[in-house]
Short mmCIF file of C-alpha atoms in Angstrom, two decimals:
data_model
loop_
_atom_site.label_atom_id
_atom_site.label_comp_id
_atom_site.label_asym_id
_atom_site.label_seq_id
_atom_site.Cartn_x
_atom_site.Cartn_y
_atom_site.Cartn_z
CA MET T 1 20.17 0.27 -2.07
CA ASN T 2 17.30 -0.91 -4.28
CA SER T 3 17.35 2.38 -6.19
CA ASN T 4 16.55 2.36 -9.89
CA ILE T 5 17.13 4.30 -13.10
CA TYR T 6 14.31 6.15 -14.87
CA TYR T 7 13.60 8.49 -17.73
CA ASP T 8 13.08 11.95 -16.25
CA ALA T 9 9.49 13.02 -16.99
CA ILE T 10 9.32 16.80 -17.34
CA GLY T 11 5.75 17.38 -18.50
CA ILE T 12 3.16 16.60 -21.16
CA PHE T 13 3.21 17.30 -24.89
CA HIS T 14 0.20 19.59 -25.16
CA ASN T 15 0.22 19.93 -28.94
CA GLN T 16 2.05 18.87 -32.10
CA ASP T 17 4.26 21.99 -32.11
CA GLU T 18 5.79 20.96 -28.78
CA ILE T 19 6.52 17.51 -30.18
CA ASP T 20 8.14 18.98 -33.28
CA ASN T 21 10.39 21.21 -31.18
CA TYR T 22 11.67 18.73 -28.59
CA PRO T 23 13.34 15.30 -28.85
CA HIS T 24 10.88 12.47 -28.45
CA MET T 25 10.45 8.76 -28.99
CA ASP T 26 8.88 7.43 -32.16
CA GLY T 27 5.12 7.71 -32.31
CA ALA T 28 4.80 10.53 -29.77
CA ARG T 29 1.39 12.21 -29.76
CA PRO T 30 -0.16 15.15 -27.95
CA GLY T 31 -0.98 14.01 -24.44
CA ASP T 32 2.18 11.88 -24.13
CA VAL T 33 4.76 12.27 -21.37
CA ILE T 34 7.94 14.24 -22.20
CA PHE T 35 11.26 12.56 -21.37
CA ARG T 36 14.14 14.95 -20.68
CA ASP T 37 17.03 14.91 -23.14
CA VAL T 38 19.62 14.53 -20.39
CA ASN T 39 22.76 14.39 -22.53
CA GLY T 40 21.54 16.95 -25.07
CA ASP T 41 22.09 14.80 -28.17
CA LYS T 42 18.55 15.49 -29.51
CA THR T 43 17.67 11.80 -29.15
CA ILE T 44 15.74 10.03 -26.40
CA ASN T 45 17.22 6.63 -25.57
CA GLY T 46 18.63 4.65 -22.67
CA GLU T 47 21.51 7.10 -22.26
CA ASP T 48 19.02 9.67 -20.96
CA LYS T 49 18.03 7.63 -17.93
CA ILE T 50 18.98 8.96 -14.52
CA ARG T 51 19.37 7.21 -11.19
CA ILE T 52 16.95 8.18 -8.46
CA ASN T 53 18.83 7.58 -5.22
CA LYS T 54 15.71 6.58 -3.32
CA SER T 55 13.69 3.38 -2.97
CA ASP T 56 10.60 2.20 -1.13
CA VAL T 57 12.69 2.09 2.06
CA PRO T 58 12.30 5.41 3.93
CA THR T 59 15.31 7.44 4.97
CA TRP T 60 13.58 8.63 8.11
CA THR T 61 10.95 7.02 10.33
CA GLY T 62 9.67 8.33 13.61
CA GLY T 63 6.90 8.59 16.13
CA LEU T 64 5.59 10.93 18.79
CA ASN T 65 3.66 9.96 21.91
CA LEU T 66 1.54 12.60 23.64
CA TYR T 67 -0.32 12.29 26.93
CA ALA T 68 -2.53 14.78 28.74
CA LYS T 69 -4.72 14.56 31.83
CA TYR T 70 -7.27 16.95 33.28
CA LYS T 71 -9.39 16.06 36.25
CA GLY T 72 -11.10 12.78 35.30
CA PHE T 73 -10.17 12.96 31.63
CA ASP T 74 -7.04 11.55 29.98
CA LEU T 75 -5.92 11.68 26.36
CA THR T 76 -3.23 9.61 24.65
CA MET T 77 -2.09 10.10 21.04
CA LEU T 78 0.50 8.35 18.92
CA PHE T 79 1.72 9.95 15.69
CA GLN T 80 3.99 8.10 13.28
CA GLY T 81 5.59 9.08 10.01
CA GLN T 82 8.25 8.50 7.40
CA ALA T 83 10.16 10.47 4.79
CA GLY T 84 12.59 9.85 1.96
CA ALA T 85 10.95 6.89 0.23
CA VAL T 86 9.36 6.66 -3.22
CA ARG T 87 7.05 4.17 -4.89
CA TYR T 88 6.35 3.44 -8.54
CA VAL T 89 2.58 3.74 -8.91
CA GLN T 90 1.39 2.97 -12.44
CA GLN T 91 -2.23 2.51 -13.38
CA THR T 92 -3.44 -0.30 -15.62
CA GLY T 93 -5.39 1.78 -18.11
CA SER T 94 -7.70 0.45 -20.79
CA LEU T 95 -9.11 2.47 -23.69
CA THR T 96 -11.58 -0.23 -24.65
CA ASN T 97 -13.83 0.36 -21.66
CA ASN T 98 -12.38 3.49 -20.00
CA LYS T 99 -11.68 1.51 -16.85
CA ASN T 100 -8.77 1.08 -14.45
CA TYR T 101 -8.18 4.81 -14.12
CA LEU T 102 -8.22 6.76 -10.90
CA LYS T 103 -10.81 9.52 -10.87
CA SER T 104 -8.06 12.07 -10.17
CA PHE T 105 -6.28 10.91 -13.35
CA TYR T 106 -9.40 10.72 -15.51
CA ASP T 107 -10.68 14.15 -14.47
CA ASN T 108 -7.32 15.84 -15.16
CA ARG T 109 -6.22 13.92 -18.26
CA TRP T 110 -5.19 15.46 -21.57
CA THR T 111 -7.96 15.66 -24.15
CA GLU T 112 -8.49 17.81 -27.22
CA ALA T 113 -10.91 19.85 -25.12
CA ASN T 114 -8.39 20.08 -22.27
CA PRO T 115 -5.01 20.40 -24.02
CA ASN T 116 -3.22 22.12 -21.12
CA ALA T 117 -3.75 19.28 -18.67
CA ASN T 118 -0.97 18.08 -16.38
CA TYR T 119 -1.90 14.41 -16.76
CA PRO T 120 -1.39 12.45 -20.00
CA ARG T 121 -4.15 11.12 -22.18
CA THR T 122 -5.91 7.83 -21.48
CA PHE T 123 -4.03 4.80 -22.70
CA ASN T 124 -3.84 1.05 -23.07
CA ARG T 125 -1.35 -0.48 -20.68
CA ASN T 126 2.08 -0.98 -22.28
CA ASP T 127 0.90 0.32 -25.68
CA GLU T 128 2.58 3.68 -25.10
CA TYR T 129 6.29 4.32 -24.58
CA TRP T 130 5.62 6.17 -21.32
CA VAL T 131 3.81 3.22 -19.69
CA ASN T 132 5.90 0.44 -21.20
CA SER T 133 7.72 -1.52 -18.50
CA ASP T 134 11.00 -1.00 -20.39
CA ASN T 135 10.65 2.77 -20.14
CA GLN T 136 9.95 3.36 -16.48
CA ASN T 137 9.88 7.08 -15.81
CA THR T 138 9.51 9.55 -12.97
CA PHE T 139 5.94 10.51 -13.89
CA TRP T 140 4.78 7.39 -12.04
CA LEU T 141 7.23 7.83 -9.15
CA HIS T 142 5.61 9.22 -6.01
CA LYS T 143 6.94 10.21 -2.63
CA THR T 144 5.47 8.22 0.24
CA ASP T 145 6.18 10.78 2.96
CA PHE T 146 3.38 10.82 5.51
CA ILE T 147 2.31 11.70 9.03
CA ARG T 148 -0.41 9.54 10.53
CA LEU T 149 -2.43 9.73 13.70
CA LYS T 150 -1.90 6.06 14.43
CA ASN T 151 -3.70 5.79 17.76
CA ILE T 152 -5.80 8.09 19.89
CA GLU T 153 -7.64 7.27 23.11
CA LEU T 154 -9.85 9.47 25.21
CA GLY T 155 -10.74 8.19 28.66
CA TYR T 156 -12.89 9.38 31.54
CA THR T 157 -12.65 7.98 35.07
CA LEU T 158 -15.77 8.47 37.14
CA PRO T 159 -15.32 10.15 40.52
CA ALA T 160 -14.55 7.68 43.30
CA SER T 161 -17.71 8.67 45.14
CA ILE T 162 -19.87 7.57 42.19
CA ALA T 163 -17.90 4.36 41.69
CA LYS T 164 -18.29 3.54 45.39
CA LYS T 165 -22.07 3.94 45.18
CA LEU T 166 -21.99 1.36 42.37
CA ALA T 167 -19.97 -1.03 44.57
CA CYS T 168 -16.84 -0.50 42.46
CA GLN T 169 -13.36 0.81 43.16
CA MET T 170 -12.94 2.38 39.72
CA ILE T 171 -14.95 2.84 36.53
CA ARG T 172 -13.29 4.16 33.39
CA LEU T 173 -14.93 4.80 30.01
CA THR T 174 -12.86 4.97 26.83
CA VAL T 175 -13.21 5.66 23.13
CA SER T 176 -10.25 5.05 20.84
CA GLY T 177 -9.36 5.14 17.17
CA MET T 178 -6.68 3.75 14.88
CA ASN T 179 -5.49 5.28 11.58
CA LEU T 180 -8.06 8.06 11.70
CA LEU T 181 -6.02 10.77 9.97
CA THR T 182 -3.19 10.62 7.41
CA TYR T 183 -1.37 13.49 5.72
CA SER T 184 0.58 12.46 2.63
CA PRO T 185 1.09 15.33 0.14
CA ASP T 186 2.13 13.21 -2.86
CA MET T 187 0.35 9.89 -2.23
CA LYS T 188 -3.31 10.88 -2.17
CA ASP T 189 -5.00 7.97 -3.92
CA TYR T 190 -3.26 5.13 -2.08
CA ASP T 191 -2.13 4.44 1.41
CA PRO T 192 1.57 5.44 1.65
CA GLU T 193 2.29 2.25 3.59
CA LEU T 194 0.50 0.07 1.02
CA ALA T 195 2.21 -3.25 0.49
CA TYR T 196 2.43 -4.89 -2.92
CA LYS T 197 1.80 -8.54 -3.68
CA GLY T 198 4.53 -8.49 -6.29
CA ASP T 199 2.74 -7.54 -9.50
CA GLY T 200 4.27 -4.06 -9.43
CA PHE T 201 1.05 -2.06 -9.53
CA ALA T 202 -0.56 -0.01 -6.80
CA GLY T 203 -3.82 -1.18 -5.33
CA SER T 204 -2.83 -4.83 -5.07
CA GLY T 205 -2.35 -4.63 -1.31
CA TYR T 206 -5.18 -4.32 1.20
CA PRO T 207 -5.29 -0.76 2.63
CA ILE T 208 -4.92 -0.04 6.32
CA GLN T 209 -8.31 0.20 8.01
CA LYS T 210 -9.71 2.89 10.25
CA ILE T 211 -11.00 1.39 13.49
CA ILE T 212 -13.05 3.02 16.26
CA THR T 213 -13.68 1.18 19.53
CA THR T 214 -15.35 1.95 22.84
CA GLY T 215 -14.80 0.30 26.16
CA ILE T 216 -15.46 0.27 29.87
CA SER T 217 -13.07 -0.85 32.60
CA ILE T 218 -14.43 -1.74 36.02
CA ASN T 219 -12.43 -2.62 39.13
CA PHE T 220 -14.37 -4.18 42.00
#
């Protein structure tokens, strides 16, 4: 459900010889994305698109609650995660001012001085066949698998003898955090749970915030 069809991106044309020896769309240049010739007819067209049987809805979601207590200390942790979803993350590049590129893309892009790069050259949005909205391809498709430390709380309850001297029944100190750690092997530049506003490009949603709080609970 909600899966799509894409050209299968299998690498980057590093030089003109690679272009001359593999089927490509008109106007291909070194630094462009290679589309796989799926049906082997030496032509790249709509018949070479493949269906990716995944969408932005994860196949698996889960969570793990952990609790530990030692003397006056207690620790609670909540991990959550998902697997099996993908998201189309395309940058809105601009050659005119070298803006709208992620640093990870810009530092690893194809250039004449770096012809063996794994990222394509810089581009103007929709000017190239491999960023045109009609030619969506798997280069921009990223897994959103992740494991996140969603909540953690460390508490310490003062001994009853100390609380009694302070005219209290119980005093508990806490420090807690939300969204402190996230492991997502394929979605490193954006939050894997990032929501879109509908324009189809990553970064349009507000990222999840890290929050640290402290507190004290007193029972009289």
